[in-house]
């Protein structure tokens, strides 16, 4: 079966190799999708990172390339087979053994900016995007796949979750953000949500800009922003620290 490949010259790993994302999916045609656009897409086109989407069905069984079967113990839906997924994972790891191997699932640990930062600092990721009722637990355990969730809701498959994870990682790669974009003051960097932003016009529908932002007093502005960040975090995300 034809496996669409973006950026087909995936270099052999080593120093100076671009960050690599490899995605195992039943729908490789979903990639790069939104990852081919704007900041992250420009970075892909310029080789700051590479992406390869691989068809899981290439490892399917029999004439129909079967990848799933009914759940052991009964129940609704279908489960992706351990032998098929292991074959896909092993083949994907053969020339890239150091990628962080992740299975996207709502049962996983919540994705955090701290985990994203770590993944962006590594050689890249191998992402397994599931469909149906999920993947046989034995292959998750046997291949030591890290289970990650992008939030407490259920998507129809792991592909969009994989794209979310990739977008979050790629924007942190060296050279991806322009010099004007700051990573230091954004949400979660100080354990807080970011302070609110404003721009022109000075007066809009009867609302003026917060006075302090027009003061030119950078110390006062920084203090106001800090207290706004703390206030909004307390209200919206009491679970975050502080
Ligand atoms: N697959 C389906 N739902 C998901 C979620 N919330 N996070 C990660 N992968 C998923």
Short mmCIF file of C-alpha atoms and ligand atoms in Angstrom, two decimals, residues 104-106 148-151 153-155 157-158 161, ligand 1:
data_model
loop_
_atom_site.label_atom_id
_atom_site.label_comp_id
_atom_site.label_asym_id
_atom_site.label_seq_id
_atom_site.Cartn_x
_atom_site.Cartn_y
_atom_site.Cartn_z
CA UNK A 104 -2.42 9.07 22.13
CA UNK A 105 -5.40 8.05 24.21
CA UNK A 106 -7.96 9.73 26.48
CA UNK A 148 -0.77 10.68 26.68
CA UNK A 149 -4.14 12.46 26.57
CA UNK A 150 -4.73 15.97 25.24
CA UNK A 151 -7.79 16.54 27.42
CA UNK A 153 -12.96 14.46 26.03
CA UNK A 154 -13.03 11.68 23.45
CA UNK A 155 -11.96 12.25 19.84
CA UNK A 157 -9.16 8.98 16.67
CA UNK A 158 -5.68 9.88 17.85
CA UNK A 161 -4.33 14.61 19.27
N1 LIG B 1 -7.83 9.85 21.22
C1 LIG B 1 -9.14 10.05 21.41
N2 LIG B 1 -9.36 11.00 22.31
C2 LIG B 1 -8.14 11.44 22.72
C3 LIG B 1 -7.70 12.40 23.67
N3 LIG B 1 -8.55 13.15 24.37
N4 LIG B 1 -6.38 12.55 23.84
C4 LIG B 1 -5.51 11.80 23.14
N5 LIG B 1 -5.86 10.88 22.25
C5 LIG B 1 -7.17 10.69 22.04
#
